[in-house]
GROMACS .gro file of C-alpha atoms in nm:
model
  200
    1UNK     CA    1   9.419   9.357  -1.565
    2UNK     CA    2   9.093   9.206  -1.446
    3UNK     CA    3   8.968   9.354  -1.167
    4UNK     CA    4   8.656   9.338  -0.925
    5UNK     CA    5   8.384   9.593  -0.862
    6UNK     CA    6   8.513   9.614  -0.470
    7UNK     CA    7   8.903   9.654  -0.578
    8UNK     CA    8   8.768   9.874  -0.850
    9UNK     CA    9   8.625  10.135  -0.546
   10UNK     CA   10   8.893  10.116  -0.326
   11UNK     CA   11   9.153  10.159  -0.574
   12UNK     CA   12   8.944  10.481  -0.716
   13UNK     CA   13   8.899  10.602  -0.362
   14UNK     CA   14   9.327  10.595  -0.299
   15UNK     CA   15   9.377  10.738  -0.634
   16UNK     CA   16   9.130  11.072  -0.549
   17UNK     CA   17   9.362  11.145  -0.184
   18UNK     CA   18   9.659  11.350  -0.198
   19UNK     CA   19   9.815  11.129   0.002
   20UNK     CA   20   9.690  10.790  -0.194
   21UNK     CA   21   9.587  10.638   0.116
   22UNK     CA   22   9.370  10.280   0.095
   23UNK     CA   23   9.231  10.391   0.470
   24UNK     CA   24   8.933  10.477   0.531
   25UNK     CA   25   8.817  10.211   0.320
   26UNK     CA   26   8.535  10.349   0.065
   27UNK     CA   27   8.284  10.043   0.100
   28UNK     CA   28   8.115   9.817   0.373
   29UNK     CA   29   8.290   9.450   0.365
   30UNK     CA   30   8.295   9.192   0.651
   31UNK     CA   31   8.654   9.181   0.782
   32UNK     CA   32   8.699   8.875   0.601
   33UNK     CA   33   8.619   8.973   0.288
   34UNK     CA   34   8.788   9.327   0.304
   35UNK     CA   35   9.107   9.159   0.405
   36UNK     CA   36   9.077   8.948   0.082
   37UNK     CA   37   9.060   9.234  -0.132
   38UNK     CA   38   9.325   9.442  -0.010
   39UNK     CA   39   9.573   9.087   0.007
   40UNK     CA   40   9.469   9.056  -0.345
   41UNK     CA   41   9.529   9.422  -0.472
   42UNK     CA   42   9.893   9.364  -0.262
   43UNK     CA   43   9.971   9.070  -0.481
   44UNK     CA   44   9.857   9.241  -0.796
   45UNK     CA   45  10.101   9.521  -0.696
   46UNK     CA   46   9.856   9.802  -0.721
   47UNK     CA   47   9.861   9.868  -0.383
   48UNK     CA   48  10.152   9.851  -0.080
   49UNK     CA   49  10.267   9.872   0.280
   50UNK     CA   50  10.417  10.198   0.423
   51UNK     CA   51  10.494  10.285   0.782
   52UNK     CA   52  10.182  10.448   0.936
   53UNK     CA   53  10.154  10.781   1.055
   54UNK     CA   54  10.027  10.825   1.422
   55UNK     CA   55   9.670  10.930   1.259
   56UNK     CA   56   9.674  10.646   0.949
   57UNK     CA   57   9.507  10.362   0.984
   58UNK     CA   58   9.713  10.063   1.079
   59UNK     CA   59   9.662   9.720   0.828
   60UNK     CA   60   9.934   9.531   0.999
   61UNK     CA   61  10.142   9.529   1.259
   62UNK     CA   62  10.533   9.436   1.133
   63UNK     CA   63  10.797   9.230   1.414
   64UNK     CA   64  11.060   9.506   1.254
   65UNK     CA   65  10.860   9.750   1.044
   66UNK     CA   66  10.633   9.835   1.284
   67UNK     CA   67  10.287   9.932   1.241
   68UNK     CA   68  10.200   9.955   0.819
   69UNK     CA   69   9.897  10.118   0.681
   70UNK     CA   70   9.842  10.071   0.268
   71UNK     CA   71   9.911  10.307   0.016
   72UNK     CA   72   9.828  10.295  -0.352
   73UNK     CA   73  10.158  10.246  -0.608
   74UNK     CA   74  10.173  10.420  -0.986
   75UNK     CA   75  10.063  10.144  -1.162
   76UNK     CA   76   9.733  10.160  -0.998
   77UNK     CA   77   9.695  10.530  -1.112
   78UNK     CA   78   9.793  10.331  -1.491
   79UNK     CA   79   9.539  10.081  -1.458
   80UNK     CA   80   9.249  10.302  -1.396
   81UNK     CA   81   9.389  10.504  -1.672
   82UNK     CA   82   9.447  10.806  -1.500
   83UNK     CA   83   9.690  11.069  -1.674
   84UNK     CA   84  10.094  11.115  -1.622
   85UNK     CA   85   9.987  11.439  -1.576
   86UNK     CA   86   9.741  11.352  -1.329
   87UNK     CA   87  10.022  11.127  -1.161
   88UNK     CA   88  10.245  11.462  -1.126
   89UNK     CA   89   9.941  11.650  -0.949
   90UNK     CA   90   9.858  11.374  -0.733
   91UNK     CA   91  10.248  11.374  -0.599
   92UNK     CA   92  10.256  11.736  -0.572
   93UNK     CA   93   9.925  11.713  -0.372
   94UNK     CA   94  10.100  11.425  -0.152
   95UNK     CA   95  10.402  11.637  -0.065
   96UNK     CA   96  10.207  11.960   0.020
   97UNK     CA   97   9.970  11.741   0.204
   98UNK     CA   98  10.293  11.581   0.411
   99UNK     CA   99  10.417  11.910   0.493
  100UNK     CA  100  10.119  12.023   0.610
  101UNK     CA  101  10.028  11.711   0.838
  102UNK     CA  102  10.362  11.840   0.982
  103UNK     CA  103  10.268  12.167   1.054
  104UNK     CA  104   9.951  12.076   1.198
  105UNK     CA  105  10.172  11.800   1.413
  106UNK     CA  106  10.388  12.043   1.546
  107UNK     CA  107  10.140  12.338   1.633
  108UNK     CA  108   9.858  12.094   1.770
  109UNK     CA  109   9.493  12.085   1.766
  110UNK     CA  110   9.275  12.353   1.953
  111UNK     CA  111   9.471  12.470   2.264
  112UNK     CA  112   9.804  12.358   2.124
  113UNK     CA  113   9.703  11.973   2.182
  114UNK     CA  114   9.781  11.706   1.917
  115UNK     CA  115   9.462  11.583   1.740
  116UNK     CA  116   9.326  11.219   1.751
  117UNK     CA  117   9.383  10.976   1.481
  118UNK     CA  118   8.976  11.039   1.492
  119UNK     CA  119   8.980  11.369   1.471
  120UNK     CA  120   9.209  11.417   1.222
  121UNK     CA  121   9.073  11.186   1.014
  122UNK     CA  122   8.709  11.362   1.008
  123UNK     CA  123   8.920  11.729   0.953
  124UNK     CA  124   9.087  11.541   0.613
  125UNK     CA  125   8.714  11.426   0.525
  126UNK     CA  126   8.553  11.693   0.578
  127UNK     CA  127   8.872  11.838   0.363
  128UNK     CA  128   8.797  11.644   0.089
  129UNK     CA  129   8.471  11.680   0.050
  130UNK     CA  130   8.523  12.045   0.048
  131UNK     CA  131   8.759  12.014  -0.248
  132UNK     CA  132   8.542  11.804  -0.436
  133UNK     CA  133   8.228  11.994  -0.422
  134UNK     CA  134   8.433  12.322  -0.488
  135UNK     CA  135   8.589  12.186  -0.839
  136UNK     CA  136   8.335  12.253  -1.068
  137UNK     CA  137   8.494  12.237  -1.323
  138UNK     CA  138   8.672  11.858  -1.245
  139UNK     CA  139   8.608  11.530  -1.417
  140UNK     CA  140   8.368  11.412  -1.176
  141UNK     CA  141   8.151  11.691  -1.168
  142UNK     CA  142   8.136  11.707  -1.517
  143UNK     CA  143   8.045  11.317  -1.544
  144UNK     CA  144   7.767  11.406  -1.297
  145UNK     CA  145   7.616  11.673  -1.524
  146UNK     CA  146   7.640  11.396  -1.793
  147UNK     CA  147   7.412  11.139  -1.584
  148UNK     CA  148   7.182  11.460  -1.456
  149UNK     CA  149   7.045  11.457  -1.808
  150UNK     CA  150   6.759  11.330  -1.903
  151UNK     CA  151   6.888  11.072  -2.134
  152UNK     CA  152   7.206  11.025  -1.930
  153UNK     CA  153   7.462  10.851  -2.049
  154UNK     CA  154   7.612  10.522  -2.186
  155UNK     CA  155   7.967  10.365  -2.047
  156UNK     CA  156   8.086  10.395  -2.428
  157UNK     CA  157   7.961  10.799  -2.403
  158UNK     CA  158   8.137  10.868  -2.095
  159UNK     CA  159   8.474  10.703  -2.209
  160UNK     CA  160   8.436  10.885  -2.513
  161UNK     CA  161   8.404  11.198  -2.305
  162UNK     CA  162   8.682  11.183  -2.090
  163UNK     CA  163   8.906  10.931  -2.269
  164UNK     CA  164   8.923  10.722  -1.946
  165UNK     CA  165   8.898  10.310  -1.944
  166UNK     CA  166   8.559  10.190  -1.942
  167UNK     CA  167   8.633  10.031  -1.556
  168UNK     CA  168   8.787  10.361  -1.479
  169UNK     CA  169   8.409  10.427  -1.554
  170UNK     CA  170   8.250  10.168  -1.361
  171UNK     CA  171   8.435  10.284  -1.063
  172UNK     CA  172   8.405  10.636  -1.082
  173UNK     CA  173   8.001  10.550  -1.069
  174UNK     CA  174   8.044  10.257  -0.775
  175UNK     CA  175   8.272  10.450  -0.539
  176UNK     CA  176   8.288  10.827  -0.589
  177UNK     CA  177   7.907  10.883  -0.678
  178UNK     CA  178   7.728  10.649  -0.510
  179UNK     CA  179   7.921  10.518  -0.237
  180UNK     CA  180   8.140  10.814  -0.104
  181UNK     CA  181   7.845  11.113  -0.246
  182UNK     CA  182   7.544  10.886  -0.170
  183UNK     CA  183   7.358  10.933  -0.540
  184UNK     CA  184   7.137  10.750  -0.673
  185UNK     CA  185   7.259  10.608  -0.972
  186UNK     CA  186   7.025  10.399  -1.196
  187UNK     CA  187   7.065  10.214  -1.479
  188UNK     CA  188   6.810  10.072  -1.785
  189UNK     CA  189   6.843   9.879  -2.070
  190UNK     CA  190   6.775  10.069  -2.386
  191UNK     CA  191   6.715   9.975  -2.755
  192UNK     CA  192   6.998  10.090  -2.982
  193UNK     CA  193   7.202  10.214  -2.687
  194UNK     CA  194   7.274   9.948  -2.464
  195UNK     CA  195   7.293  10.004  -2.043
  196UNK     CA  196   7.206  10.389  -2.007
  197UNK     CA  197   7.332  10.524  -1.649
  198UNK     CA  198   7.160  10.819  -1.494
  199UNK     CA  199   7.110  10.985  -1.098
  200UNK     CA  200   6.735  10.968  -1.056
   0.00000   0.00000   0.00000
């Protein structure tokens, strides 16, 4: 399934959350054209409405269903290539994450008051980022060792590495480096190797 770099970095993004959330979106679009690719990745199936929490984001507003945010659905975990095993984890993530959100519902923010979809949302970023930057030993850190060497690496290298899909790849580098971590990601031309990737 042919897909575009945008749909590529906001499917990625979905994928890495426990709870496979679409929102916050991972990329700076006009409303117009952000609408376009989430309607698309709807239609495609690799994406779908669920009833929004009080802190989610809210796509749509449904006459019966009531507000909707967007959640990624299994096959877009199988067209990025990502693991059955990796599925499993992400669910188990999802539920713990669920019953936490719960918890925190129940006992409140600071003083026993509920949290802000605003707040919460910056406490689940600030989450995340923890989480990635304390799994050393995860695909993504790994793949940013790879394109911290000197002669970093090739799309053909890194699938060969980690036996992902070579868009699986491309938006690893588009949305988890550069746009959520803010590298600098170049890439050159090179004789007998093709497009060579690498953070300056």
């Amino acid at each position: 399934m042919a897909l575009s770099d945008p749909q590529l970095v906001v499917l990625s993004a979905a994928c890495q959350r426990p709870d496979a959330n679409v929102y916050p979106l991972p990329l700076k679009l006009p409303g117009g054209a952000a609408a376009k690719v989430l309607a698309s990745l709807l239609k495609k199936g690799l994406i779908e409405e669920v009833e929004a929490k009080r802190e989610d984001t809210v796509w749509r507003e449904h006459r019966t269903r009531g507000r909707l945010t967007l959640r990624a659905t299994p096959d877009a975990y199988e067209v990025l290539g990502i693991a059955a095993a990796d599925l499993q984890r992400v669910a188990k993530d999802a539920s713990a994450a669920t019953a936490s959100t719960g918890k925190n519902a129940e006992a409140g923010g600071p003083g026993g008051k509920a949290l802000s979809p605003r707040q919460t949302r910056k406490k689940n970023e600030a989450k995340e980022k923890k989480t990635l930057h304390a799994r050393a030993d995860s695909k993504q850190a790994k793949l940013i060792e790879m394109l911290k060497r000197r002669e970093g690496a090739t799309i053909e290298e890194i699938v060969t590495a980690f036996d992902w899909q070579a868009h699986t790849v491309r938006g690893a580098i588009a949305g988890a480096l550069k746009r959520k971590l803010g590298l600098n990601v170049i890439s050159e031309k090179q004789d007998g190797r093709g497009r060579v990737y690498r953070i300056a």
